[in-house]
Short mmCIF file of C-alpha atoms in Angstrom, two decimals:
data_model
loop_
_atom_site.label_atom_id
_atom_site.label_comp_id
_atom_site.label_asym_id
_atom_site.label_seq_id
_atom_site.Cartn_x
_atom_site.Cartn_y
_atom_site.Cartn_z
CA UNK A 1 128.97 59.85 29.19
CA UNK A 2 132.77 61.10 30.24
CA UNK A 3 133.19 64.26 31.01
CA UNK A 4 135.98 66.38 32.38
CA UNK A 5 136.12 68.81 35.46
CA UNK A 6 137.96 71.95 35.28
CA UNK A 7 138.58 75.24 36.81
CA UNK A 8 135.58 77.61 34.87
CA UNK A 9 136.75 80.13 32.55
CA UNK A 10 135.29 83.72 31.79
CA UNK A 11 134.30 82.13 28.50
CA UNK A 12 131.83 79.91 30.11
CA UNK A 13 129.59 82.69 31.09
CA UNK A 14 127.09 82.11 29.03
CA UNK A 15 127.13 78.39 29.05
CA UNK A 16 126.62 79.33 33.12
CA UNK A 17 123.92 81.64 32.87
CA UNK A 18 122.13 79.69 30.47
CA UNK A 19 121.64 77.08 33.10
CA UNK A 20 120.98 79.30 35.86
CA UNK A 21 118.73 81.09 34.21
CA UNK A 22 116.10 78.42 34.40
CA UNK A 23 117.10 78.31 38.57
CA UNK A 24 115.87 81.97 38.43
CA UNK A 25 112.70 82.05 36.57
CA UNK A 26 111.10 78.71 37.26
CA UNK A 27 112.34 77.41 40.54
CA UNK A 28 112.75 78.95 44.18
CA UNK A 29 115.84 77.43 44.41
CA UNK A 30 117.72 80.64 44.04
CA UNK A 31 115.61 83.67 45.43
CA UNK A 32 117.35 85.77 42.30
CA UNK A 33 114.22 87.54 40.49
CA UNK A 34 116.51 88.39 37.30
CA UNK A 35 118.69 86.08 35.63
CA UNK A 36 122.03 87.74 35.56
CA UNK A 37 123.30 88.52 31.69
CA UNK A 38 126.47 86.62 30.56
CA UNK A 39 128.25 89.99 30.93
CA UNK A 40 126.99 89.58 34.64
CA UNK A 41 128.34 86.29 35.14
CA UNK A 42 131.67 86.66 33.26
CA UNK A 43 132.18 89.39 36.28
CA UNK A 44 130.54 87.01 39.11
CA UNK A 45 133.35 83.98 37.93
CA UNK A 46 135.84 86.59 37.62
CA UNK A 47 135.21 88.11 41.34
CA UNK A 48 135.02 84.15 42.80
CA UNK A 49 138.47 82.88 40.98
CA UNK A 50 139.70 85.70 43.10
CA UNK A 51 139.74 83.47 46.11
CA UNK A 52 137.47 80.57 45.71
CA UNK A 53 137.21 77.60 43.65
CA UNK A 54 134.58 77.43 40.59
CA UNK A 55 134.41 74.27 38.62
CA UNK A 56 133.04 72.81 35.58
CA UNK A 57 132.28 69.57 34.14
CA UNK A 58 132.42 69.84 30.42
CA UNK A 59 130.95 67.38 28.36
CA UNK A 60 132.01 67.66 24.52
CA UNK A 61 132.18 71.64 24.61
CA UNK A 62 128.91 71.67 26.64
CA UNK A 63 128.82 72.78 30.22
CA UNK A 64 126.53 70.37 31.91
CA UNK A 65 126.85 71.64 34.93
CA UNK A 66 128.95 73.50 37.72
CA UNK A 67 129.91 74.40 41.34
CA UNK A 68 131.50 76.80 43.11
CA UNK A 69 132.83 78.36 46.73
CA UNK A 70 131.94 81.82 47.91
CA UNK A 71 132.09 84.33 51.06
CA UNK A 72 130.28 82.52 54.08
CA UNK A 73 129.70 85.89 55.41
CA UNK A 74 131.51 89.03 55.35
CA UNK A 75 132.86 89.58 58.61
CA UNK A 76 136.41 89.05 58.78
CA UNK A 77 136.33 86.09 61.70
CA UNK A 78 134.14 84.15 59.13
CA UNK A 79 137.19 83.75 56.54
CA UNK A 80 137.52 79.85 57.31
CA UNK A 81 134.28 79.21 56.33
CA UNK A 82 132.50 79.20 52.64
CA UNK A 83 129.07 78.77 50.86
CA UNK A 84 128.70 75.72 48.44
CA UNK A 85 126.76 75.18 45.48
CA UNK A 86 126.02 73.43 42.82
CA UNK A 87 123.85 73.80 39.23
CA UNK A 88 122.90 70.98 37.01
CA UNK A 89 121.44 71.22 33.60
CA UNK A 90 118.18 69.51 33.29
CA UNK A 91 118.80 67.21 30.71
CA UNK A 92 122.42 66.02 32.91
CA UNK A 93 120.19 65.68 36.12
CA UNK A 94 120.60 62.42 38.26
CA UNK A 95 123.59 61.43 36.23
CA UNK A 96 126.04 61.48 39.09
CA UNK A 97 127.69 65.16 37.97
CA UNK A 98 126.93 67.24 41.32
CA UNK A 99 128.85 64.20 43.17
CA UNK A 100 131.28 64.99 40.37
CA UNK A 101 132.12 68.19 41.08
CA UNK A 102 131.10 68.64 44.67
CA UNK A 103 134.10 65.52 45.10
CA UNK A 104 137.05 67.70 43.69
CA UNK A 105 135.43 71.29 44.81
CA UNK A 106 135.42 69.84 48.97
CA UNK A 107 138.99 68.28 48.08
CA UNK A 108 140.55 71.82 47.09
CA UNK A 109 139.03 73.86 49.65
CA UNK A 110 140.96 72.66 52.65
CA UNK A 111 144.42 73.06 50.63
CA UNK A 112 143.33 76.59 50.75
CA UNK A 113 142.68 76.42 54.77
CA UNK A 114 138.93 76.57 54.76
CA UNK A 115 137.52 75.01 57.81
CA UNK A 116 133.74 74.37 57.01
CA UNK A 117 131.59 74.36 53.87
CA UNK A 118 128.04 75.73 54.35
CA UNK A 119 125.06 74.98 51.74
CA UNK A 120 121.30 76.50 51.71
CA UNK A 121 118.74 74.57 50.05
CA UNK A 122 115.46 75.89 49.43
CA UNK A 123 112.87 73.56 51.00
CA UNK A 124 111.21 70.70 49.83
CA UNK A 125 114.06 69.58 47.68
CA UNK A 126 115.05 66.04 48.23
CA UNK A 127 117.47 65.59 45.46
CA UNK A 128 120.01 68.38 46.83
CA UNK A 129 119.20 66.95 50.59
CA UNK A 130 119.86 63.54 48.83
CA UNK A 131 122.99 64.90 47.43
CA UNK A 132 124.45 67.01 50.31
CA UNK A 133 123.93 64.18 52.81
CA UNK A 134 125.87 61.99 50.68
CA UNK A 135 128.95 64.25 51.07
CA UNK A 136 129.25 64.32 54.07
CA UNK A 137 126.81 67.53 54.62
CA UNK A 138 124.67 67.59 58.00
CA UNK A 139 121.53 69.86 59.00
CA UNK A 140 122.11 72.49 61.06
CA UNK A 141 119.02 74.56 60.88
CA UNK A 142 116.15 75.96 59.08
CA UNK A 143 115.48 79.76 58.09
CA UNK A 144 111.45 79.75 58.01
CA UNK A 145 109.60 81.62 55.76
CA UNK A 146 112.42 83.61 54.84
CA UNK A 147 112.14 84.16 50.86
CA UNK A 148 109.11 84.69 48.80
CA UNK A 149 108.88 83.89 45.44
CA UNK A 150 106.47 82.33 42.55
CA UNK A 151 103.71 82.85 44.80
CA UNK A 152 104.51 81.69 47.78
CA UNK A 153 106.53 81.68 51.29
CA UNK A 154 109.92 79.13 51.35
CA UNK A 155 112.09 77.99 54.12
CA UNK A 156 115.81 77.40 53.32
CA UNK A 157 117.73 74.53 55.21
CA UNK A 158 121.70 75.01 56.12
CA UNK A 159 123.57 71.93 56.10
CA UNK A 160 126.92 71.94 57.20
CA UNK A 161 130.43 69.56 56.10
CA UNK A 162 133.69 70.05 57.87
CA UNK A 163 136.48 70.67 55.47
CA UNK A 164 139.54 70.22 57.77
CA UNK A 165 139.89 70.16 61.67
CA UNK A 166 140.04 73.77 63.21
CA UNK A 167 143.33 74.92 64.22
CA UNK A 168 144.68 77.40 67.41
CA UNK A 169 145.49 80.15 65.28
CA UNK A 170 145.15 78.97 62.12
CA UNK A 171 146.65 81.34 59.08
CA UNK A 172 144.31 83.19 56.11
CA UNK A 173 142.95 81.24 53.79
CA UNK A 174 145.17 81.33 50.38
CA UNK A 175 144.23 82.36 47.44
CA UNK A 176 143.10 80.36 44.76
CA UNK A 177 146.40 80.39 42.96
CA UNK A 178 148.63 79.92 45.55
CA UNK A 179 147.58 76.02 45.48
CA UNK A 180 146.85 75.38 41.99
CA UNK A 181 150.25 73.85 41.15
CA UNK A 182 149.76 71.65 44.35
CA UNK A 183 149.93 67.76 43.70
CA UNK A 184 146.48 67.72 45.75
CA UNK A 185 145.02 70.12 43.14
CA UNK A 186 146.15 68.00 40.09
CA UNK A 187 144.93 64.17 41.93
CA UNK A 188 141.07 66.44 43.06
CA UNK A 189 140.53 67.14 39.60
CA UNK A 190 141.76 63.80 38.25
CA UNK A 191 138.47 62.40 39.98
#
């Protein structure tokens, strides 16, 4: 199976919300009650491009799965830091694509001059522990009983991956076209 990665477009939204549809109505992974409508996620990729990588790895037309950088928190002293995730069709699952994209996604965000990349994961869920630890991800706490859904109470882990060693006084982070013609940009998504 050979895929490609690439930046997403706003004509992948429904390829997107397709697959995280099924992460909204059957899983606690994300504590979303409504899967958002393609119209919804053309403007969700739309408002991320803004400033934070979103990637997909496109296999003959088909989106098999994606990942993306958002806000860490709103605050502006938090602007060095983002939230990582990543979605995975089922039928693509365990095929090596979230180390696929999670590779060239942690590889852009420093150019940018992001510090440290945050990820929740709903608890129990080996495979995305699995899968975070393997890049480099370490725990850093656990939120207890902080989401309901499909019947019961769910803790969500944080793990945490250092992107780039903090700096003094270290600039604001640069938009997401401001490194896109970078040579590090082109050799990420070559991986």
């Amino acid at each position: 199976m050979v895929g490609k990665i690439r930046l997403a477009q706003i004509e992948d939204a429904e390829q997107i919300s397709a697959i995280y549809s099924r992460y909204v109505l059957e899983t606690p992974v994300s504590f979303e009650s409504v899967p958002p409508s393609s119209v919804e996620m053309a403007a969700r990729i739309a408002q991320i491009l803004e400033m934070y990588p979103w990637l997909v790895y496109e296999i003959d037309g088909v989106i098999a799965g994606y990942a993306y950088a958002s806000q860490h928190r709103a605050r502006h002293h938090y602007q060095w830091s983002v939230d990582v995730t990543v979605y995975i069709q089922d039928q693509f699952q365990r095929q090596g694509i979230g180390r696929a994209l999670y590779s060239p996604l942690l590889a852009i965000l420093p150019l940018q001059g992001y510090v440290s990349a945050y990820a929740g994961i709903t608890l129990p869920n080996a495979a995305s522990v699995g899968l975070h630890e393997s890049m480099g991800f370490k725990p850093v706490g656990v939120y207890e009983n902080v989401g309901h859904k499909l019947g019961r109470w769910h803790n969500v882990g944080w793990w945490q991956r250092p992107l780039a060693a903090p700096m003094g006084a270290p600039q604001n982070p640069l938009e997401l076209s401001a490194v896109q013609d970078l040579a590090e940009w082109k050799a990420a998504l070559a991986v």
